[in-house]
Short mmCIF file of C-alpha atoms in Angstrom, two decimals:
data_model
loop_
_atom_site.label_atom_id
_atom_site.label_comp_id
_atom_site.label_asym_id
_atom_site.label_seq_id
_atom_site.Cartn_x
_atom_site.Cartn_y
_atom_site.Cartn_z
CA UNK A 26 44.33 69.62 20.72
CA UNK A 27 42.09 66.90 22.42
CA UNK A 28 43.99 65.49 24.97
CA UNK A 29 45.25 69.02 26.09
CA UNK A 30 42.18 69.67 28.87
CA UNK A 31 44.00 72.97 30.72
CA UNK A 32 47.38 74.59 30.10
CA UNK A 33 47.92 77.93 31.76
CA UNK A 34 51.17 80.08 31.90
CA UNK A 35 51.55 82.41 35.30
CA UNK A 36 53.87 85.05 36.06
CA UNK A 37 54.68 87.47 39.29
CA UNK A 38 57.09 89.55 40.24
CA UNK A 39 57.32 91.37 43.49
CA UNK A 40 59.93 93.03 46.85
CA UNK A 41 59.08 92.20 50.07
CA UNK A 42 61.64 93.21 53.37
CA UNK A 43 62.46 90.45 55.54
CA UNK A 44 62.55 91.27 59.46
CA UNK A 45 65.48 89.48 61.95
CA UNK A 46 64.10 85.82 63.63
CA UNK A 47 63.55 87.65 66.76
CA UNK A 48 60.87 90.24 67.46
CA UNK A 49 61.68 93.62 69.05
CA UNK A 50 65.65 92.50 68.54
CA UNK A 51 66.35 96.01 70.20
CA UNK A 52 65.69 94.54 73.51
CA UNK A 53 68.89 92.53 73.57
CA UNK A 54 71.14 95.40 73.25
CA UNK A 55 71.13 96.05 77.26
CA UNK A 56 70.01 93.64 80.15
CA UNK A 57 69.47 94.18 83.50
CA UNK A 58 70.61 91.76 85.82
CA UNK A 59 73.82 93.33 86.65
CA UNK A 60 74.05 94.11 90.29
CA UNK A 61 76.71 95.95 92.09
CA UNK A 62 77.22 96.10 95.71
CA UNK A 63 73.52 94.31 95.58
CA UNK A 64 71.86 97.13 94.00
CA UNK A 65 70.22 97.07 90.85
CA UNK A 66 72.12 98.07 87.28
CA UNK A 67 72.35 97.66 83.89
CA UNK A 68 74.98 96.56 81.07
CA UNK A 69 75.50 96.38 77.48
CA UNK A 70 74.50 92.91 76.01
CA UNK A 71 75.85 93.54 72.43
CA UNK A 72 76.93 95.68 69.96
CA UNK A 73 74.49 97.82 67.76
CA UNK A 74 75.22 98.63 64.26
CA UNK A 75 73.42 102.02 63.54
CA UNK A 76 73.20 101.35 59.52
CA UNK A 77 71.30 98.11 60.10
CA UNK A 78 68.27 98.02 57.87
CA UNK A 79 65.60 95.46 56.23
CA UNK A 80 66.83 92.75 54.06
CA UNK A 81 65.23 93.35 50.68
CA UNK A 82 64.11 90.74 48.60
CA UNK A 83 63.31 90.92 44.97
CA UNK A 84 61.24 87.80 43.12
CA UNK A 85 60.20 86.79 40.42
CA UNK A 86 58.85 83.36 38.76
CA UNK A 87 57.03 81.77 35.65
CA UNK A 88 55.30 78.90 35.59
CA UNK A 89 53.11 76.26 33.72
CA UNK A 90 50.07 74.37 34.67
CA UNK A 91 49.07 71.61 32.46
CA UNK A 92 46.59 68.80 32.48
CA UNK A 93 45.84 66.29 29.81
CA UNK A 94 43.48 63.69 28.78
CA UNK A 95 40.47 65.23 30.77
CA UNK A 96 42.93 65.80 33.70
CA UNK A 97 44.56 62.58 34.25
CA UNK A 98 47.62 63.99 34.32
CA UNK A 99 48.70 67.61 35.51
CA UNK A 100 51.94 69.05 36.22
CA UNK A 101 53.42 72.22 36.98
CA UNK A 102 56.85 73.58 35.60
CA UNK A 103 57.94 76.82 37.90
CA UNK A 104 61.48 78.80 37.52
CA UNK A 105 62.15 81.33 39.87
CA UNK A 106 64.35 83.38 40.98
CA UNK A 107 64.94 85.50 44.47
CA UNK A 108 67.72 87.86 44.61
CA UNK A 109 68.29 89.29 48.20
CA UNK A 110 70.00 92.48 49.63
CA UNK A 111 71.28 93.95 52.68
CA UNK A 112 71.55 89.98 53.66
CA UNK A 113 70.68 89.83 57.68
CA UNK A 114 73.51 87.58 59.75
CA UNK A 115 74.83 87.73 63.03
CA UNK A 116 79.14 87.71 61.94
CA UNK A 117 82.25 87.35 64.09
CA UNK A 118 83.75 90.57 65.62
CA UNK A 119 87.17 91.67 66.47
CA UNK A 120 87.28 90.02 70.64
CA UNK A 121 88.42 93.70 71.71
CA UNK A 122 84.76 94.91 71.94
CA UNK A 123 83.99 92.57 74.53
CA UNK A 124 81.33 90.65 72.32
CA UNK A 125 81.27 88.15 69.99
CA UNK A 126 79.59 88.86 67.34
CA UNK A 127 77.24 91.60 66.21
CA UNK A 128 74.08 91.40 62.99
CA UNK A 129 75.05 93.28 60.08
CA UNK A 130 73.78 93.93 56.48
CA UNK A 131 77.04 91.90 54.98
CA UNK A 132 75.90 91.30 51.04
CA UNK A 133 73.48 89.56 48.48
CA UNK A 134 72.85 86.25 47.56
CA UNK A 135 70.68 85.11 45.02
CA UNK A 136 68.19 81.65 44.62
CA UNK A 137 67.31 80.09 41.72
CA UNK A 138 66.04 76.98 40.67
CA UNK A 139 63.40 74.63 38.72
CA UNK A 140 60.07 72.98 40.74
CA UNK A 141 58.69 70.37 38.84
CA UNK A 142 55.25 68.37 39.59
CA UNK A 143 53.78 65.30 37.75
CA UNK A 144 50.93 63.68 38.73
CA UNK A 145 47.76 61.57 37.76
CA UNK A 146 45.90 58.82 38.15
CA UNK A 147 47.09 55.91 36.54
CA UNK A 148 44.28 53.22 36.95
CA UNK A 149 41.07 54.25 37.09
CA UNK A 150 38.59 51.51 36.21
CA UNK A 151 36.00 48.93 37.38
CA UNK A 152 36.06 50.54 41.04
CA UNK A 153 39.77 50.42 41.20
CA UNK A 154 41.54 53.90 41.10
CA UNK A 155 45.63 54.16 41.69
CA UNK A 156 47.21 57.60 41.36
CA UNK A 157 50.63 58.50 42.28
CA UNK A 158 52.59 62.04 41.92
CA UNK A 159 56.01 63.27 42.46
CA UNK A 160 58.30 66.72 42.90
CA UNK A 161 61.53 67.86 42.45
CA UNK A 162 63.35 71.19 43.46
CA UNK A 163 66.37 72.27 41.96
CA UNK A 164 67.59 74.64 43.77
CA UNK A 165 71.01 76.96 43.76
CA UNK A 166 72.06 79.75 45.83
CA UNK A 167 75.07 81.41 46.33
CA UNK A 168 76.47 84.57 47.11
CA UNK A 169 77.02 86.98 45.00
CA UNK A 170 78.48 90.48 46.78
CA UNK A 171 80.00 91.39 50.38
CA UNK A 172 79.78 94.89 51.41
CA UNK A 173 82.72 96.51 53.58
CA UNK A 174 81.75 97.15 56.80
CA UNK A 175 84.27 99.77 57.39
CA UNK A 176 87.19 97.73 58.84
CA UNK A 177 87.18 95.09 56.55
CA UNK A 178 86.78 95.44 52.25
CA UNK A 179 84.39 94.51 50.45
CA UNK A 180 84.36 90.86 49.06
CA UNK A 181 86.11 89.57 52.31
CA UNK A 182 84.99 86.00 53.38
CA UNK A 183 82.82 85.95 56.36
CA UNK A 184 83.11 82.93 58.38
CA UNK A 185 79.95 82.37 60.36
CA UNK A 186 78.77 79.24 62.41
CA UNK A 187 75.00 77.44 62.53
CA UNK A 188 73.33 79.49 65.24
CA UNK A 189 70.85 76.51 66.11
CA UNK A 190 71.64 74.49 69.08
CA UNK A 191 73.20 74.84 72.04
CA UNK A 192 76.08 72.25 71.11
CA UNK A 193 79.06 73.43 69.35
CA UNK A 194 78.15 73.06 65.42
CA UNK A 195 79.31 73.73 62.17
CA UNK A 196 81.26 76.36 60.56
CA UNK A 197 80.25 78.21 57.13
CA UNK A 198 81.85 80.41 55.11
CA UNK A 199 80.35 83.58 53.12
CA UNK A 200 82.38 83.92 49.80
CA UNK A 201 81.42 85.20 46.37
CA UNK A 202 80.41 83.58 43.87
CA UNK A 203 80.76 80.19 46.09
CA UNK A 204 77.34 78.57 47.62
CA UNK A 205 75.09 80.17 50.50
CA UNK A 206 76.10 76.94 52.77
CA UNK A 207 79.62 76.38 52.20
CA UNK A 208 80.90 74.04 55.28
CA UNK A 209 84.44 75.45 55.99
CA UNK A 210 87.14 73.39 57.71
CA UNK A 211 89.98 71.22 57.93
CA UNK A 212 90.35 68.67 54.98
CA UNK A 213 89.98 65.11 56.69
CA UNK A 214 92.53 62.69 54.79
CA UNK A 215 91.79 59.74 56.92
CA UNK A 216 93.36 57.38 58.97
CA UNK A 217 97.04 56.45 57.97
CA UNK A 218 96.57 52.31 57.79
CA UNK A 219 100.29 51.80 58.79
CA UNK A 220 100.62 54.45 62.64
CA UNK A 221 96.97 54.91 62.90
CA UNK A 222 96.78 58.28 62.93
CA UNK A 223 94.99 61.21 61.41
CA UNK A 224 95.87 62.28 58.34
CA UNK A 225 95.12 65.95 57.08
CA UNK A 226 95.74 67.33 53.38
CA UNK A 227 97.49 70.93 53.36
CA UNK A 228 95.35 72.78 51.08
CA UNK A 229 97.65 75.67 51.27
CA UNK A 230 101.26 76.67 49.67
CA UNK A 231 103.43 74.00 51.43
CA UNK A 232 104.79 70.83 50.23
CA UNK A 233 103.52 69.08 53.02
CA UNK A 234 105.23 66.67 55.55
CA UNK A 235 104.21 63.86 52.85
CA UNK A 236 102.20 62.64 50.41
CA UNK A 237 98.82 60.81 50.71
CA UNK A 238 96.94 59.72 48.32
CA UNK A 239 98.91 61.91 45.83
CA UNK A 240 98.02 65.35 47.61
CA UNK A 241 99.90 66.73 50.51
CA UNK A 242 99.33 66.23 53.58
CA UNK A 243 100.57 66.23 57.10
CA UNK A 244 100.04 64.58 60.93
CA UNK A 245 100.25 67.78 62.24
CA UNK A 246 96.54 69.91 61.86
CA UNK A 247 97.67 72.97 62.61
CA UNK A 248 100.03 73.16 59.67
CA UNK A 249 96.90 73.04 56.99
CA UNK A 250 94.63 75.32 56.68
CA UNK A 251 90.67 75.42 56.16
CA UNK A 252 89.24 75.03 52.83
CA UNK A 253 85.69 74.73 51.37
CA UNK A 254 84.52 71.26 52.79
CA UNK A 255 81.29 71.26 50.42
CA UNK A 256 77.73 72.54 50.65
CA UNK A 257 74.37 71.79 52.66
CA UNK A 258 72.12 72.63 49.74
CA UNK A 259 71.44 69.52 47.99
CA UNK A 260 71.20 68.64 43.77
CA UNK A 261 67.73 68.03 44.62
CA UNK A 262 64.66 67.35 46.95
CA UNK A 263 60.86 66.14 46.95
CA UNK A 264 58.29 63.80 47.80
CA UNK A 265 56.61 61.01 46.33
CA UNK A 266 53.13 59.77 47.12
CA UNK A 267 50.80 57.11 45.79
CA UNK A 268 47.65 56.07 46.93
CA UNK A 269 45.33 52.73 45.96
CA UNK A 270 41.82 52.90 46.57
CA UNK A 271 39.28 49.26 45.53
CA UNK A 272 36.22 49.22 47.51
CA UNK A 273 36.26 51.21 50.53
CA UNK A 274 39.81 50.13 51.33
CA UNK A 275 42.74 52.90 50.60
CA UNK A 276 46.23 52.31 51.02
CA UNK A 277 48.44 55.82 51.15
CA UNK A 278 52.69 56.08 51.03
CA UNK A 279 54.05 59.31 51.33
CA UNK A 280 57.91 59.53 51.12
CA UNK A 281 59.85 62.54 50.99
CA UNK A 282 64.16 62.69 49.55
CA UNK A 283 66.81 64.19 49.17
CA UNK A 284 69.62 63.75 47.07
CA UNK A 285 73.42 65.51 46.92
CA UNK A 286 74.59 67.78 49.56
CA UNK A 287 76.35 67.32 52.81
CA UNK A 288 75.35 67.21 56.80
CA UNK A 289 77.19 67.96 59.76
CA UNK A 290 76.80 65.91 62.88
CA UNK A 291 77.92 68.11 66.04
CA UNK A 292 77.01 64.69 68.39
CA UNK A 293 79.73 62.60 65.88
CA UNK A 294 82.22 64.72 67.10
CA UNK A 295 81.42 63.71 71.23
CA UNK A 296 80.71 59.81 70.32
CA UNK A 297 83.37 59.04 67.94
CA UNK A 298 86.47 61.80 68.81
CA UNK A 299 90.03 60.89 69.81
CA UNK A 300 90.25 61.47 73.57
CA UNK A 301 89.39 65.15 73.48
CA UNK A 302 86.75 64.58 76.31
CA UNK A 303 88.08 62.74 78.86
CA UNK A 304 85.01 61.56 80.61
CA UNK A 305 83.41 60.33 77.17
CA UNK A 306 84.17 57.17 75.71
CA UNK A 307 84.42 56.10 71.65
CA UNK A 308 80.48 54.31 71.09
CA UNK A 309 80.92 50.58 70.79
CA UNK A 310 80.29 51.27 67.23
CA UNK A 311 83.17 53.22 66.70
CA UNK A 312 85.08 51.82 69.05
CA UNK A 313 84.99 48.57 66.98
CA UNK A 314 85.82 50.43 64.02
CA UNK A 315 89.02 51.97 64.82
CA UNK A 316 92.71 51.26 64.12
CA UNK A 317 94.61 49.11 65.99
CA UNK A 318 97.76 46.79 65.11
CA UNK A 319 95.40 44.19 64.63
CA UNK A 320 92.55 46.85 62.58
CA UNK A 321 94.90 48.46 60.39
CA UNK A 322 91.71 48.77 58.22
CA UNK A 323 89.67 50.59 60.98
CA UNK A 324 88.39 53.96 59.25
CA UNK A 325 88.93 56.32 62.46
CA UNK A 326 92.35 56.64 64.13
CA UNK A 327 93.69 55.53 67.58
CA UNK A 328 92.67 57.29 71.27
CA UNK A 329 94.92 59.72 72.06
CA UNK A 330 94.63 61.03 75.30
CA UNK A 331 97.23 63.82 74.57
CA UNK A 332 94.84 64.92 71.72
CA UNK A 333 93.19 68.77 73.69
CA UNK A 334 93.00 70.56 70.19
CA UNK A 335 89.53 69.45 69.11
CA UNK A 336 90.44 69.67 65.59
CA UNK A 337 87.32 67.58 64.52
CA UNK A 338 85.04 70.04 65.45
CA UNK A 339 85.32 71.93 62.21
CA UNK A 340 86.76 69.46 59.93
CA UNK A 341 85.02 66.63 57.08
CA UNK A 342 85.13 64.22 58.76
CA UNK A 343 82.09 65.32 60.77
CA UNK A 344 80.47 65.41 57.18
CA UNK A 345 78.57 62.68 56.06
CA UNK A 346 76.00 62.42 53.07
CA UNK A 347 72.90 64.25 53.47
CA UNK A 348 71.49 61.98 50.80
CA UNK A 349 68.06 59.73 51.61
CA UNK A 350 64.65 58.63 50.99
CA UNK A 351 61.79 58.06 53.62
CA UNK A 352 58.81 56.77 54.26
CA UNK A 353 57.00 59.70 55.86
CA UNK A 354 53.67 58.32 56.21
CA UNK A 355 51.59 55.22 55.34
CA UNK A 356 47.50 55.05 55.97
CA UNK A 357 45.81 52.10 55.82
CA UNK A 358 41.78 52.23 55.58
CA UNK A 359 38.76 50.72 55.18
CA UNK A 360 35.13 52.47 54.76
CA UNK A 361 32.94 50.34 56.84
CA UNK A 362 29.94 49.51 54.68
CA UNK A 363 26.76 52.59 54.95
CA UNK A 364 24.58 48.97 55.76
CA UNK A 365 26.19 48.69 58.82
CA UNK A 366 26.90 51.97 60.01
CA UNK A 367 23.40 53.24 59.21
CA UNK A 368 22.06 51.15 61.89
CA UNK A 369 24.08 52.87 64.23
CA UNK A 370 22.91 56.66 63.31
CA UNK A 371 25.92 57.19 61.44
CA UNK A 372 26.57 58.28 57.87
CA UNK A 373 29.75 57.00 57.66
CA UNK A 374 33.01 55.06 59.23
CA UNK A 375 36.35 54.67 58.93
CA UNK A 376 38.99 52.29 60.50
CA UNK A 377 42.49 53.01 60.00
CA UNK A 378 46.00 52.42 60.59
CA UNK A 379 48.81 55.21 60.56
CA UNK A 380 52.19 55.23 60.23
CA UNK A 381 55.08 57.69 60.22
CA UNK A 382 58.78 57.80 59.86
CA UNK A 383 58.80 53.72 59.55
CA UNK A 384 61.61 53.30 56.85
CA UNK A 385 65.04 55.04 56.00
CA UNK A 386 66.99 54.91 53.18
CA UNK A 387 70.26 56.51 53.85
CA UNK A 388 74.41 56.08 53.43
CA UNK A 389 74.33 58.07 57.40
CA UNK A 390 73.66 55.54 59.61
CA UNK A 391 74.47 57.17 62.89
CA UNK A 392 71.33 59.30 63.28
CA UNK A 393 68.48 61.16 61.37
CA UNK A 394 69.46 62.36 57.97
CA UNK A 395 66.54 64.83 57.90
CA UNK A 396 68.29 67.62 59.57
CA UNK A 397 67.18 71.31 59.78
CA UNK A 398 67.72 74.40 57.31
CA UNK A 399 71.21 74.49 58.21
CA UNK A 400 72.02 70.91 57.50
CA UNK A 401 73.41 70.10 60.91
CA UNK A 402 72.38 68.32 63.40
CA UNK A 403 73.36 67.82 67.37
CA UNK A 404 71.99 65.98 70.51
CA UNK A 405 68.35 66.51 69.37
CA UNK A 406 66.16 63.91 69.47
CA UNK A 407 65.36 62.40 65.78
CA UNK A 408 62.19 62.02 64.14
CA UNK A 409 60.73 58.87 65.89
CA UNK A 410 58.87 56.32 64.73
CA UNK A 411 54.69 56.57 65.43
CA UNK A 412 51.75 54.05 65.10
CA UNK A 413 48.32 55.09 65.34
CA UNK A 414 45.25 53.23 65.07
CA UNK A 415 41.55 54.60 64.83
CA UNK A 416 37.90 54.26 64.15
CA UNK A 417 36.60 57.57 62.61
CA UNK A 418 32.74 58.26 62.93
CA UNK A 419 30.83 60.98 60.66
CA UNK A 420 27.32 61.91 61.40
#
């Protein structure tokens, strides 16, 4: 086939054990900086669990390479899949030990998915070359098995919370056969247009005080109960880059996306809540945008100063969509001509301008979409924006 110039078909399969985050973990089982009567002692700092073993991971993937038309376009089509046992995670314990929570083996999950890359040059003539590529990963993961961990059966939900951050985050839930990141919490109705107030749907076996939006619901958040709020993972995720290049001048865009999937934002909860911290005050942003008898459309509810409960913190309406597309980086460069830099006792130059983080396309206005593994965010600071400008000698 003459336009076919390489086409190759790989394949791998292999176990690896994966270690806990934190080296020599052992150490945190006892501290010493208990003192009694001003002398020295020790304590217990949490619990250990004496079956606790590696997490075992067993992959395997296929993929293939391609290139046509003497290599001006390649790709790469890779499945793979990753199941993993004896799953590491810190989990809520019974408040009788003393402790909060303890790491266990608590069950499986498996990934799987689809990474796809395309790319080539598409002009390449008369000193002008353009080439551009882009990938996708599809990616899904979910659990499929809890183990019993003696008090509790196996295939009972595990409800676990982000352990990043300092700042009170979101809440997960392990369940079979549902995703790895499942966001757990109250349902989030909205804000009743005719009292103001929040409006929560049941998602249990009552009627419900009412009905909103042709579900049940109620004013009262205590009376429903949490439900599966959606997942972090999203449909998708990549980058796309493209660079130009016509006589010593190169222009370079790198952008990277996401698309589907959920975020939490722990710092929503402080700016925008509905009196819960009484030395805080609503943004001016969301200030403007509540209800009052004259904003009946306003989409958050009215300050109440009675309100102690905190409800939002594990709720959807600190959910927003983790969907967007940025521009990561853009270079700018020109190649000084060798007539000019010759003279100097160089072989080469290079002037340039840099860019990162300079454009964001996103539905979440209220800080950085990119958010870590977890898909929460808090008070960190964001990905800022950074201009850099150079002259780059080679001898």
């Amino acid at each position: 086939i003459s336009y076919l110039s390489n086409l190759r078909l790989r394949a791998s399969y292999g176990v690896n054990g994966t270690l806990p985050s934190a080296n020599f973990g052992w150490r945190t089982l006892t501290g010493y900086s208990a003192k009694y009567m001003s002398q020295a002692g020790g304590n217990i700092s949490s619990i250990a669990d004496p079956t606790l073993t590696w997490e075992t991971s067993y992959s395997s993937n296929i993929a293939l390479e391609f290139g046509l038309f003497s290599n001006r376009i390649s790709g790469t089509v890779e499945y793979f899949n990753r199941d993993s046992k004896d799953l590491l995670q810190d989990v809520p314990i019974s408040s009788v030990t003393g402790f909060g929570s303890t790491l266990r083996n608590v069950g499986e999950i498996n990934n799987r998915g689809l990474e796809v890359e395309l790319g080539g040059d598409i002009v390449r003539k008369d000193g002008l070359r353009w080439s551009a590529s882009v990938n996708a990963s599809f990616i899904k993961s979910s659990v499929t098995k809890l183990y019993s961990n003696g008090t509790t059966p196996a295939g009972q939900d595990i409800v676990w919370y982000d352990p990043t951050g300092g700042d009170a985050r979101a809440q997960f839930i392990y369940r079979e056969g549902q995703p790895t990141l499942s966001f757990w919490g109250y349902e989030w109705a909205g804000t009743n247009p005719v009292n103001g107030k929040n409006v929560w749907y049941m998602n249990n076996a009552n009627a419900g005080d009412f009905q909103y939006n042709g579900r049940p619901a109620t004013y009262a958040y205590n009376k429903a109960s949490f439900t599966l709020l959606g997942t972090a993972m999203p449909d998708v995720y990549g980058g796309l880059n493209t660079d130009v290049e016509y006589k010593g001048i190169t222009l370079a865009l790198n952008f990277n996306y996401k698309i589907g999937g959920k975020l939490y934002d722990g710092a929503f909860k402080d700016v925008a809540d509905d009196g819960y911290y009484w030395e805080r005050i609503r943004a001016q942003e969301y200030y403007d945008n509540m209800w009052t008898p004259t904003n009946t459309s306003g989409t958050l509810p009215k300050l109440d100063g009675n309100d102690l409960t905190d409800p939002m913190q594990y709720s959807s309406r600190q959910l927003h969509d983790a969907s967007f597309l940025r521009l990561k980086n853009i270079t700018l460069a020109y190649n000084l001509p060798k007539t000019l830099v010759n003279r100097i006792g160089s072989s080469n130059a290079r002037v340039y301008f840099n860019g990162s983080n300079l454009l964001t396309f996103s539905k979440y206005k209220t800080a950085d979409p990119e958010v870590n593994q977890y898909g929460t965010r808090g008070w960190e600071t964001p990905f800022g924006k950074t201009y850099t400008f150079g002259l780059e000698f080679g001898f």
